[in-house]
Amino acid sequence: MDAEFEIIRRLNEIIPSHGRRDARAGILTGIGDDAAVLRHSRKSDWVVSCDASLEGIHFHKEIQPPESIGYKSLVRAASDLAAMGAKARFFLLTLGLPREKTGRWLDRFAAGMSRAAREMGIRLIGGDTSKNDRVEISITVFGEVEAGRAVRRSGARAGDMIFVSGRLGAAQLGLEIVRRGLARRASLKNFIRPHFFPPIRLELGEWLSHHRVPTAMMDLSDGLSTDLARLCAASRVGARISAGRIPKVRVPETLVRRRINALDLALHGGDDYQLLFTASRKSAGLLRRRIAGVPLTCIGEITRSRNILLVRADGTAWSLPARGWNPFKKK
Amino acid sequence: MDAEFEIIRRLNEIIPSHGRRDARAGILTGIGDDAAVLRHSRKSDWVVSCDASLEGIHFHKEIQPPESIGYKSLVRAASDLAAMGAKARFFLLTLGLPREKTGRWLDRFAAGMSRAAREMGIRLIGGDTSKNDRVEISITVFGEVEAGRAVRRSGARAGDMIFVSGRLGAAQLGLEIVRRGLARRASLKNFIRPHFFPPIRLELGEWLSHHRVPTAMMDLSDGLSTDLARLCAASRVGARISAGRIPKVRVPETLVRRRINALDLALHGGDDYQLLFTASRKSAGLLRRRIAGVPLTCIGEITRSRNILLVRADGTAWSLPARGWNPFKKK
C-alpha cells in the first residue's frame, strides 16, 4: 500500500472532511484526486490544490539555482490544475526563509517564480512568510474549469486507450547527471534543463477537458509506474502498456555507458509533469499527434483485470511494480 | 520597517500579482490584508488565506503535545477568516512528516486538528503529504462572507473607537511558564492552556461583519503593539490607547515575583488570536459587553496623527514601540 495514500486515508478518517462529492456543500470532488473541485458559478467550477516544496526533499540548495526553485515549485503546484484540465488563475505562497536568504536570493527566487507565473497566466493573491532555518515553500493554486468538466482520476474504463504527453524520464535524467557531478559538462547542459525548469502542460490539459476527451487524467509527478497504478486504483481497472511505445528521453552515450537506461527512466523517473490520460477509442479519434505543441503517444490500454502489465519487445507481459517516487519508503 | 512586510512587498513587485482590488478578475482584496477575497456569487464572497506552522518556530515538539500542534495550526490559519468576518468552510492541509511520526503521533495530531475543525465547522477537502526530517504544516483555509462585507484592515478613520476581544497576553503567559520549566506545577496548568489551545473567534468575527460594525479588523497574532501598528499603517491613521483599559491576563503571584508583567504581556505577547477592530461611535452603540460569549473592551481611539500612543495611569502619553513577534528580527 502506498504510504502517502495511507496517511491521507487516516487524516480523512479522523478529521471532518469531504472525501467525495457533496453537492449540497458545493464540493464536486474532495480528497483523493489531484485537486478539490468547488462549485463556483453556473458556468465554471474552482479547482484548488496545495503542494509543498521542501529543501533537501524536493530541491537541493547547493546545486539548484534559486530561479529554478521558484520556477519549479510553482510548476509542481499548478501541474495539479493541468491534471484536472483547469485554467490557472490565482495562487497563495507560504514561504519559510532563513534571514540570509531575504536579500538577493529572494529576488532570484521571485524572478524564477515570476517567469513561471507569466507563462501560466497565474497571479499571486496572498501568502504568509516566516523565518525558518531553511527554505520551505507551500503553494495553493486556484484554477477555473468549465462547469462539470474537471477531469478526475477515477473515470477510466476497460478498453480505453492510455496516452502520455511529451517524452518521459527527462527530469530524472537531469537529476542523474547532477547527482553524478556531471552538471558542468557543456555537452550535458541541455539534458539538465527539464529537471530545473520542467514543462507546463496547462494548455494541453485545458484543451483536453474542453473537448471532453479524457475519461481520466493525472499529472506524472512520481513516475509512470507509480502514477498509472494510482489512476488504475482510483478507476478500479488495470492496464497493459507496451515498453516499445513509451516515448522515452534520449540518453546521451556517455550516460548509457554508465548504465543509465532510458526505459527505466521513463517508467520510474519522477518530476516530469507530463500528462497521463485515458480516452475511449471514439474520443481518441479527435486527437492529433500534437496538441498545443505537445506530442501525444498512445502507450497501451485499460483492462478489466486489475493488474498493471508491461509488454516487452519479445511479446512477453510482466507485472509492472510501482517503483516511482514514494516519499515515505525506507531507503 | 516590518521585515515580513518588506518581503511581501518585494514578492508582490516581482511576481505578477493582485496587490489590490481588481473587480474584473474577481479579486476584491489582494495581497496585504489578513486574507484575499474572491467574488463567489451575488450572495457571498470567498475569503482565502494560508499559514505555515514550522517546528522550532511556531511550535516546539519537545513540550507541545501533538494534539495541540494539530489544534493550534488550524486555529492560526482560520484566525485570518475571523479577522475578515468570514464563516469557515473548507481547508487544505500540506504536511511534511518524518517517517517515525506517521503512526501514533499522526493520529494524535489529527485528533487535535479534528477537535478544532468540529468547533469551527470547517472541513478538510484536500492536501499534500511528503516525507521531511521534521514536521512542517501549511494550511489554506476557505471562508465565506456575505457579498461585500469582508472587513479589511484599511478602513479605520480618525475618531473611531478601538476594541479588543478577550484578555490579552494569555498565550504569552502560557509560553513563559513553559519556557521557565514550570509547566508541571498543578497550580499553573490552567495558565498554559491558552498557549496550547488558543480560542477561536470565528463566531464573533461573523457577528461583527454581519452587523457591519467594524470599519477595520484584524486578528491579534503577533501582539497588540505590532498588530495595531499594522492596522493603523493600512488605514493611514494613528491611535491612542490607555494602558489602564487594556484587558490584561491575570498573572499568578509566583510569576509576578519572577518579574512577569501583565501589561507587557498584553501589549507585546503573541499568539492570542483575539480580534482587534475599530468602529464608529454610532456603530459601537450596537455592541453589548459580550458578543457570542466573548467580552469586548474599548481600549482607545483612532487619531489623525500617524503615531501610536500609550496613555499611562498618570496621564502621560508615550509612543508605543512595536515590540510584538517579528519573525525576521535579529536576536
Coordinates of N, CA, C and O in Angstrom, one line a residue, chain B residues 163-307:
Chain B
F163 N -11.4 48.5 19.7 CA -11.9 47.4 20.6 C -11.0 46.2 20.5 O -10.4 45.9 19.4
V164 N -10.9 45.4 21.6 CA -10.3 44.1 21.5 C -11.2 43.1 22.2 O -12.0 43.5 23.0
S165 N -11.1 41.8 21.8 CA -11.9 40.8 22.4 C -11.0 40.1 23.5 O -9.8 40.1 23.4
G166 N -11.7 39.5 24.5 CA -11.0 38.7 25.5 C -10.0 39.4 26.3 O -10.1 40.7 26.4
R167 N -9.1 38.7 26.9 CA -8.0 39.3 27.7 C -6.7 39.0 27.0 O -6.4 37.9 26.5
L168 N -5.8 40.0 26.9 CA -4.6 39.9 26.1 C -3.4 39.4 26.9 O -3.3 39.7 28.1
G169 N -2.5 38.7 26.3 CA -1.3 38.2 26.9 C -1.4 36.8 27.5 O -0.4 36.3 28.0
A170 N -2.6 36.2 27.3 CA -2.8 34.9 27.9 C -1.9 33.8 27.3 O -1.3 33.0 28.0
A171 N -1.7 33.8 26.0 CA -0.9 32.8 25.3 C 0.6 33.0 25.7 O 1.3 32.0 25.9
Q172 N 1.0 34.3 25.7 CA 2.4 34.5 26.0 C 2.7 34.1 27.5 O 3.8 33.5 27.7
L173 N 1.8 34.3 28.4 CA 2.0 33.9 29.8 C 2.2 32.4 29.8 O 3.1 31.9 30.5
G174 N 1.3 31.6 29.0 CA 1.5 30.2 29.0 C 2.9 29.8 28.5 O 3.5 28.9 29.0
L175 N 3.3 30.5 27.4 CA 4.6 30.2 26.9 C 5.7 30.5 27.9 O 6.7 29.7 28.0
E176 N 5.6 31.6 28.6 CA 6.6 31.9 29.6 C 6.7 30.9 30.7 O 7.8 30.5 31.2
I177 N 5.6 30.3 31.1 CA 5.5 29.3 32.1 C 6.3 28.0 31.6 O 7.1 27.4 32.3
V178 N 6.0 27.7 30.3 CA 6.7 26.5 29.7 C 8.2 26.8 29.6 O 9.0 26.0 29.9
R179 N 8.6 28.0 29.1 CA 10.0 28.3 28.9 C 10.8 28.3 30.2 O 11.9 28.0 30.3
R180 N 10.1 28.6 31.3 CA 10.8 28.6 32.7 C 10.7 27.2 33.3 O 11.1 27.1 34.5
G181 N 10.3 26.2 32.6 CA 10.2 24.9 33.1 C 9.2 24.6 34.2 O 9.4 23.8 35.1
L182 N 8.2 25.5 34.2 CA 7.2 25.4 35.3 C 5.9 24.6 34.9 O 4.9 24.6 35.6
A183 N 6.0 24.0 33.7 CA 4.7 23.5 33.1 C 4.1 22.4 33.9 O 2.9 22.2 33.8
R184 N 4.9 21.7 34.8 CA 4.3 20.6 35.6 C 3.6 21.0 36.9 O 3.0 20.2 37.6
R185 N 3.8 22.3 37.3 CA 3.1 22.7 38.5 C 1.6 22.7 38.3 O 1.1 23.4 37.5
A186 N 1.0 22.0 39.2 CA -0.5 21.8 39.1 C -1.2 23.2 39.1 O -2.2 23.4 38.4
S187 N -0.7 24.1 40.0 CA -1.4 25.4 40.1 C -1.3 26.2 38.8 O -2.0 27.2 38.7
L188 N -0.4 25.9 37.9 CA -0.2 26.7 36.7 C -0.8 26.1 35.5 O -0.8 26.7 34.4
K189 N -1.3 24.8 35.6 CA -1.8 24.1 34.4 C -2.8 25.0 33.6 O -2.7 25.0 32.4
N190 N -3.8 25.6 34.3 CA -4.8 26.3 33.5 C -4.2 27.5 32.8 O -4.8 28.0 31.8
F191 N -3.1 28.0 33.2 CA -2.5 29.2 32.6 C -1.8 28.8 31.3 O -1.5 29.7 30.5
I192 N -1.4 27.6 31.1 CA -0.7 27.1 29.9 C -1.7 26.9 28.8 O -1.4 27.1 27.6
R193 N -2.9 26.6 29.2 CA -3.9 26.2 28.1 C -4.1 27.2 27.0 O -4.1 26.7 25.8
P194 N -4.1 28.5 27.2 CA -4.3 29.4 26.0 C -3.1 29.4 25.1 O -3.3 29.7 23.9
H195 N -2.0 28.9 25.5 CA -0.8 28.8 24.6 C -1.0 27.5 23.8 O -0.7 27.6 22.6
F196 N -1.4 26.4 24.3 CA -1.6 25.2 23.6 C -2.9 25.1 22.8 O -3.0 24.5 21.7
F197 N -4.0 25.6 23.4 CA -5.3 25.6 22.7 C -5.9 26.9 22.7 O -6.8 27.2 23.5
P198 N -5.5 27.8 21.8 CA -6.0 29.2 21.8 C -7.5 29.2 21.4 O -8.0 28.3 20.8
P199 N -8.1 30.3 21.7 CA -9.5 30.5 21.5 C -9.8 30.6 20.0 O -8.9 31.0 19.2
I200 N -11.0 30.4 19.6 CA -11.5 30.6 18.2 C -12.5 31.7 18.2 O -13.5 31.6 18.9
R201 N -12.2 32.7 17.4 CA -13.1 33.9 17.4 C -13.9 34.1 16.2 O -14.4 35.2 15.8
L202 N -14.2 32.9 15.5 CA -14.9 33.0 14.2 C -16.3 33.5 14.4 O -16.8 34.3 13.6
E203 N -17.0 33.0 15.5 CA -18.4 33.4 15.6 C -18.5 34.9 15.9 O -19.4 35.6 15.4
L204 N -17.6 35.5 16.7 CA -17.5 36.9 17.0 C -17.3 37.7 15.7 O -18.0 38.7 15.4
G205 N -16.3 37.2 14.9 CA -16.0 37.9 13.6 C -17.2 38.0 12.7 O -17.5 39.0 12.1
E206 N -17.9 36.8 12.6 CA -19.1 36.8 11.7 C -20.2 37.7 12.2 O -20.8 38.4 11.4
W207 N -20.4 37.7 13.5 CA -21.4 38.6 14.1 C -21.1 40.1 13.7 O -21.9 40.8 13.3
L208 N -19.8 40.4 13.9 CA -19.4 41.8 13.6 C -19.6 42.2 12.2 O -20.1 43.3 11.8
S209 N -19.1 41.3 11.2 CA -19.3 41.7 9.8 C -20.7 41.7 9.4 O -21.2 42.5 8.6
H210 N -21.5 40.7 9.9 CA -22.9 40.7 9.6 C -23.7 42.0 10.0 O -24.5 42.5 9.3
H211 N -23.3 42.5 11.2 CA -23.9 43.7 11.7 C -23.2 45.0 11.2 O -23.5 46.1 11.6
R212 N -22.2 44.8 10.3 CA -21.4 45.9 9.7 C -20.9 46.8 10.8 O -20.9 48.1 10.6
V213 N -20.4 46.3 11.9 CA -19.9 47.1 13.0 C -18.5 47.6 12.7 O -18.2 48.8 12.8
P214 N -17.5 46.8 12.3 CA -16.1 47.3 12.2 C -15.9 48.1 11.0 O -16.3 47.8 9.9
T215 N -15.1 49.1 11.1 CA -14.5 49.9 10.0 C -13.2 49.2 9.5 O -12.8 49.3 8.4
A216 N -12.5 48.6 10.5 CA -11.3 47.8 10.2 C -11.2 46.7 11.2 O -11.7 46.8 12.3
M217 N -10.6 45.6 10.8 CA -10.4 44.5 11.8 C -9.2 43.6 11.4 O -8.9 43.5 10.2
M218 N -8.6 43.0 12.4 CA -7.5 42.0 12.1 C -7.5 41.1 13.4 O -8.0 41.4 14.4
D219 N -6.8 40.0 13.2 CA -6.6 39.1 14.4 C -5.3 39.5 15.1 O -4.3 39.9 14.5
L220 N -5.2 39.3 16.4 CA -4.0 39.6 17.2 C -3.2 38.3 17.2 O -3.3 37.5 18.1
S221 N -2.3 38.2 16.2 CA -1.4 37.0 16.2 C 0.0 37.4 16.7 O 0.7 36.5 17.2
D222 N 0.5 38.6 16.4 CA 1.9 38.9 16.8 C 2.0 39.9 18.0 O 3.1 40.3 18.3
G223 N 0.9 40.2 18.6 CA 1.0 41.1 19.8 C 0.3 42.5 19.4 O 0.5 43.0 18.3
L224 N -0.4 43.0 20.4 CA -1.1 44.3 20.2 C -0.3 45.4 19.6 O -0.7 46.1 18.7
S225 N 0.9 45.6 20.2 CA 1.7 46.8 19.7 C 2.1 46.7 18.3 O 2.1 47.6 17.5
T226 N 2.4 45.4 17.8 CA 2.8 45.2 16.4 C 1.5 45.2 15.5 O 1.5 45.9 14.4
D227 N 0.5 44.5 15.9 CA -0.7 44.4 15.1 C -1.5 45.7 15.0 O -2.0 46.1 13.9
L228 N -1.6 46.5 16.1 CA -2.2 47.8 16.0 C -1.5 48.7 15.0 O -2.1 49.5 14.3
A229 N -0.1 48.7 15.1 CA 0.6 49.5 14.1 C 0.4 49.1 12.7 O 0.3 50.0 11.8
R230 N 0.2 47.8 12.4 CA -0.2 47.4 11.1 C -1.5 47.9 10.6 O -1.7 48.3 9.5
L231 N -2.5 47.7 11.5 CA -3.8 48.2 11.2 C -3.8 49.7 10.9 O -4.4 50.2 9.9
C232 N -3.1 50.5 11.7 CA -3.0 51.9 11.5 C -2.3 52.3 10.2 O -2.7 53.2 9.5
A233 N -1.2 51.5 9.9 CA -0.5 51.8 8.7 C -1.4 51.5 7.5 O -1.4 52.3 6.6
A234 N -2.1 50.4 7.5 CA -3.0 50.1 6.4 C -4.1 51.1 6.2 O -4.5 51.5 5.1
S235 N -4.5 51.7 7.4 CA -5.6 52.7 7.3 C -5.1 54.2 7.2 O -5.9 55.1 7.2
R236 N -3.8 54.3 7.3 CA -3.1 55.6 7.3 C -3.6 56.6 8.4 O -4.0 57.7 8.1
V237 N -3.7 56.0 9.6 CA -4.1 56.8 10.8 C -3.2 56.4 11.9 O -2.2 55.7 11.7
G238 N -3.4 57.0 13.1 CA -2.7 56.7 14.3 C -3.7 56.2 15.4 O -4.9 56.0 15.1
A239 N -3.2 56.0 16.6 CA -4.0 55.5 17.6 C -3.6 56.0 19.0 O -2.4 56.4 19.1
R240 N -4.5 56.1 19.9 CA -4.2 56.5 21.3 C -4.9 55.5 22.1 O -6.2 55.4 22.1
I241 N -4.2 54.7 22.9 CA -4.8 53.7 23.7 C -4.4 53.9 25.2 O -3.4 54.5 25.5
S242 N -5.3 53.4 26.1 CA -5.0 53.6 27.5 C -4.5 52.3 28.2 O -5.2 51.3 28.1
A243 N -3.4 52.4 28.8 CA -2.8 51.2 29.5 C -3.8 50.6 30.4 O -4.0 49.4 30.5
G244 N -4.5 51.5 31.2 CA -5.5 51.0 32.2 C -6.7 50.3 31.6 O -7.3 49.5 32.3
R245 N -7.0 50.6 30.4 CA -8.2 50.0 29.8 C -8.0 48.7 29.1 O -8.9 47.9 28.8
I246 N -6.7 48.4 28.8 CA -6.4 47.1 28.1 C -6.7 45.9 29.0 O -6.3 45.8 30.1
P247 N -7.6 45.0 28.5 CA -7.9 43.8 29.3 C -6.7 42.9 29.4 O -6.4 42.3 28.4
K248 N -6.2 42.7 30.6 CA -4.9 42.0 30.7 C -5.1 40.6 31.3 O -6.0 40.5 32.1
V249 N -4.3 39.7 30.9 CA -4.3 38.4 31.6 C -4.0 38.6 33.1 O -3.2 39.4 33.4
R250 N -4.6 37.7 33.9 CA -4.2 37.7 35.3 C -2.9 36.9 35.5 O -2.8 35.7 35.1
V251 N -1.9 37.5 36.1 CA -0.6 36.8 36.3 C -0.5 36.2 37.7 O -0.7 37.0 38.6
P252 N -0.3 34.9 37.8 CA -0.3 34.3 39.2 C 0.9 34.9 40.0 O 2.0 35.2 39.4
E253 N 0.8 35.0 41.3 CA 1.7 35.6 42.2 C 3.2 35.1 42.0 O 4.1 35.9 41.9
T254 N 3.3 33.8 41.8 CA 4.6 33.2 41.7 C 5.4 33.8 40.4 O 6.6 33.8 40.4
L255 N 4.6 34.2 39.4 CA 5.2 34.7 38.2 C 5.4 36.2 38.3 O 6.4 36.8 37.7
V256 N 4.6 36.9 39.0 CA 4.8 38.3 39.3 C 6.1 38.5 40.0 O 6.9 39.4 39.6
R257 N 6.4 37.6 40.9 CA 7.7 37.6 41.6 C 8.9 37.4 40.7 O 10.0 37.8 40.9
R258 N 8.6 36.7 39.5 CA 9.7 36.5 38.5 C 9.7 37.6 37.5 O 10.1 37.4 36.4
R259 N 9.1 38.7 37.9 CA 9.1 39.9 37.0 C 8.3 39.7 35.7 O 8.7 40.3 34.7
I260 N 7.3 38.9 35.7 CA 6.4 38.8 34.6 C 5.3 39.8 34.8 O 4.6 39.8 35.8
N261 N 5.2 40.8 33.8 CA 4.3 41.9 34.0 C 3.1 41.8 33.0 O 3.3 41.6 31.8
A262 N 1.9 41.9 33.6 CA 0.7 41.7 32.8 C 0.6 42.7 31.6 O 0.2 42.4 30.5
L263 N 1.0 44.0 31.8 CA 0.9 45.0 30.8 C 1.8 44.6 29.6 O 1.4 44.7 28.4
D264 N 3.0 44.2 29.9 CA 4.0 43.8 28.9 C 3.4 42.7 28.1 O 3.5 42.6 26.8
L265 N 2.9 41.7 28.8 CA 2.3 40.5 28.1 C 1.2 41.0 27.1 O 1.1 40.5 26.0
A266 N 0.3 41.8 27.7 CA -0.9 42.3 26.9 C -0.5 43.1 25.7 O -1.1 43.1 24.6
L267 N 0.6 43.9 25.8 CA 1.0 44.8 24.7 C 1.8 44.1 23.7 O 1.7 44.4 22.5
H268 N 2.7 43.2 24.1 CA 3.7 42.6 23.1 C 3.6 41.1 23.0 O 4.3 40.5 22.1
G269 N 2.8 40.4 23.7 CA 2.7 39.0 23.7 C 2.0 38.5 22.4 O 1.0 39.1 22.0
G270 N 2.5 37.5 21.8 CA 1.8 37.0 20.5 C 0.9 35.8 20.8 O 0.7 35.4 21.9
D271 N 0.3 35.4 19.7 CA -0.5 34.1 19.6 C -1.8 34.1 20.4 O -2.4 33.1 20.7
D272 N -2.4 35.3 20.7 CA -3.6 35.4 21.4 C -4.8 35.0 20.5 O -5.8 34.4 21.0
Y273 N -4.8 35.4 19.2 CA -5.9 35.1 18.3 C -7.2 35.7 18.7 O -8.3 35.2 18.4
Q274 N -7.1 36.8 19.5 CA -8.3 37.6 19.8 C -8.5 38.6 18.6 O -7.6 38.6 17.7
L275 N -9.6 39.3 18.5 CA -9.8 40.2 17.5 C -9.6 41.6 17.9 O -9.9 42.0 19.0
L276 N -9.0 42.4 17.0 CA -8.8 43.9 17.2 C -9.6 44.5 16.1 O -9.5 44.2 14.9
F277 N -10.5 45.5 16.5 CA -11.3 46.1 15.4 C -11.6 47.6 15.9 O -11.5 47.9 17.0
T278 N -12.0 48.4 14.9 CA -12.3 49.7 15.1 C -13.8 49.9 14.7 O -14.3 49.2 13.8
A279 N -14.5 50.9 15.3 CA -15.9 51.1 15.0 C -16.2 52.6 15.2 O -15.6 53.2 16.1
S280 N -17.1 53.1 14.3 CA -17.5 54.5 14.6 C -18.3 54.5 15.9 O -18.8 53.5 16.4
R281 N -18.4 55.7 16.5 CA -19.1 55.8 17.7 C -20.6 55.3 17.6 O -21.1 54.7 18.5
K282 N -21.2 55.6 16.5 CA -22.5 55.1 16.2 C -22.6 53.6 16.2 O -23.5 53.0 16.9
S283 N -21.8 53.0 15.4 CA -21.8 51.5 15.3 C -21.5 50.9 16.7 O -22.0 49.8 17.0
A284 N -20.5 51.5 17.4 CA -20.1 50.9 18.7 C -21.3 50.8 19.6 O -21.3 50.0 20.5
G285 N -22.3 51.7 19.4 CA -23.5 51.6 20.2 C -24.3 50.3 20.1 O -25.0 49.9 21.0
L286 N -24.0 49.6 19.0 CA -24.7 48.3 18.8 C -24.1 47.2 19.7 O -24.7 46.1 19.8
L287 N -22.9 47.5 20.2 CA -22.1 46.4 20.9 C -22.6 46.2 22.3 O -22.8 47.2 23.0
R288 N -22.8 45.0 22.7 CA -23.0 44.6 24.1 C -21.6 44.4 24.7 O -20.6 44.3 24.0
R289 N -21.6 44.2 26.0 CA -20.3 43.9 26.6 C -19.7 42.5 26.2 O -18.5 42.3 26.2
R290 N -20.7 41.6 25.9 CA -20.2 40.3 25.4 C -21.0 40.1 24.1 O -22.2 40.3 24.0
I291 N -20.3 39.6 23.1 CA -20.9 39.1 21.8 C -20.4 37.7 21.6 O -19.2 37.4 21.7
A292 N -21.3 36.8 21.3 CA -21.0 35.4 21.1 C -20.2 34.9 22.3 O -19.3 34.1 22.1
G293 N -20.5 35.3 23.5 CA -19.9 34.8 24.7 C -18.5 35.4 25.0 O -17.9 35.1 25.9
V294 N -18.1 36.4 24.1 CA -16.7 36.9 24.3 C -16.8 38.4 24.8 O -17.5 39.2 24.2
P295 N -16.1 38.7 25.9 CA -16.1 40.1 26.3 C -15.4 41.0 25.3 O -14.4 40.6 24.7
L296 N -15.9 42.2 25.1 CA -15.3 43.2 24.3 C -14.9 44.4 25.1 O -15.7 44.8 26.0
T297 N -13.8 45.0 24.9 CA -13.3 46.2 25.6 C -12.9 47.3 24.7 O -12.1 47.0 23.8
C298 N -13.3 48.5 24.9 CA -12.8 49.7 24.2 C -11.5 50.1 24.9 O -11.5 50.3 26.1
I299 N -10.4 50.2 24.1 CA -9.1 50.5 24.7 C -8.6 51.8 24.3 O -7.5 52.3 24.7
G300 N -9.3 52.5 23.4 CA -8.8 53.9 23.0 C -9.5 54.3 21.7 O -10.5 53.8 21.3
E301 N -8.8 55.2 21.0 CA -9.4 55.7 19.7 C -8.4 56.0 18.6 O -7.2 56.1 18.9
I302 N -8.9 56.0 17.4 CA -8.1 56.2 16.2 C -7.9 57.8 16.1 O -8.8 58.5 16.4
T303 N -6.6 58.1 15.8 CA -6.3 59.6 15.6 C -5.8 59.9 14.2 O -5.4 59.0 13.5
R304 N -5.9 61.2 13.9 CA -5.5 61.6 12.6 C -3.9 61.6 12.5 O -3.4 61.2 11.5
S305 N -3.2 62.0 13.6 CA -1.8 62.0 13.6 C -1.3 60.5 13.6 O -1.9 59.7 14.3
R306 N -0.2 60.2 12.8 CA 0.0 58.8 12.5 C 0.8 58.1 13.5 O 1.3 57.0 13.2
N307 N 1.1 58.5 14.7 CA 1.8 57.7 15.7 C 0.8 57.0 16.6 O -0.4 57.2 16.7

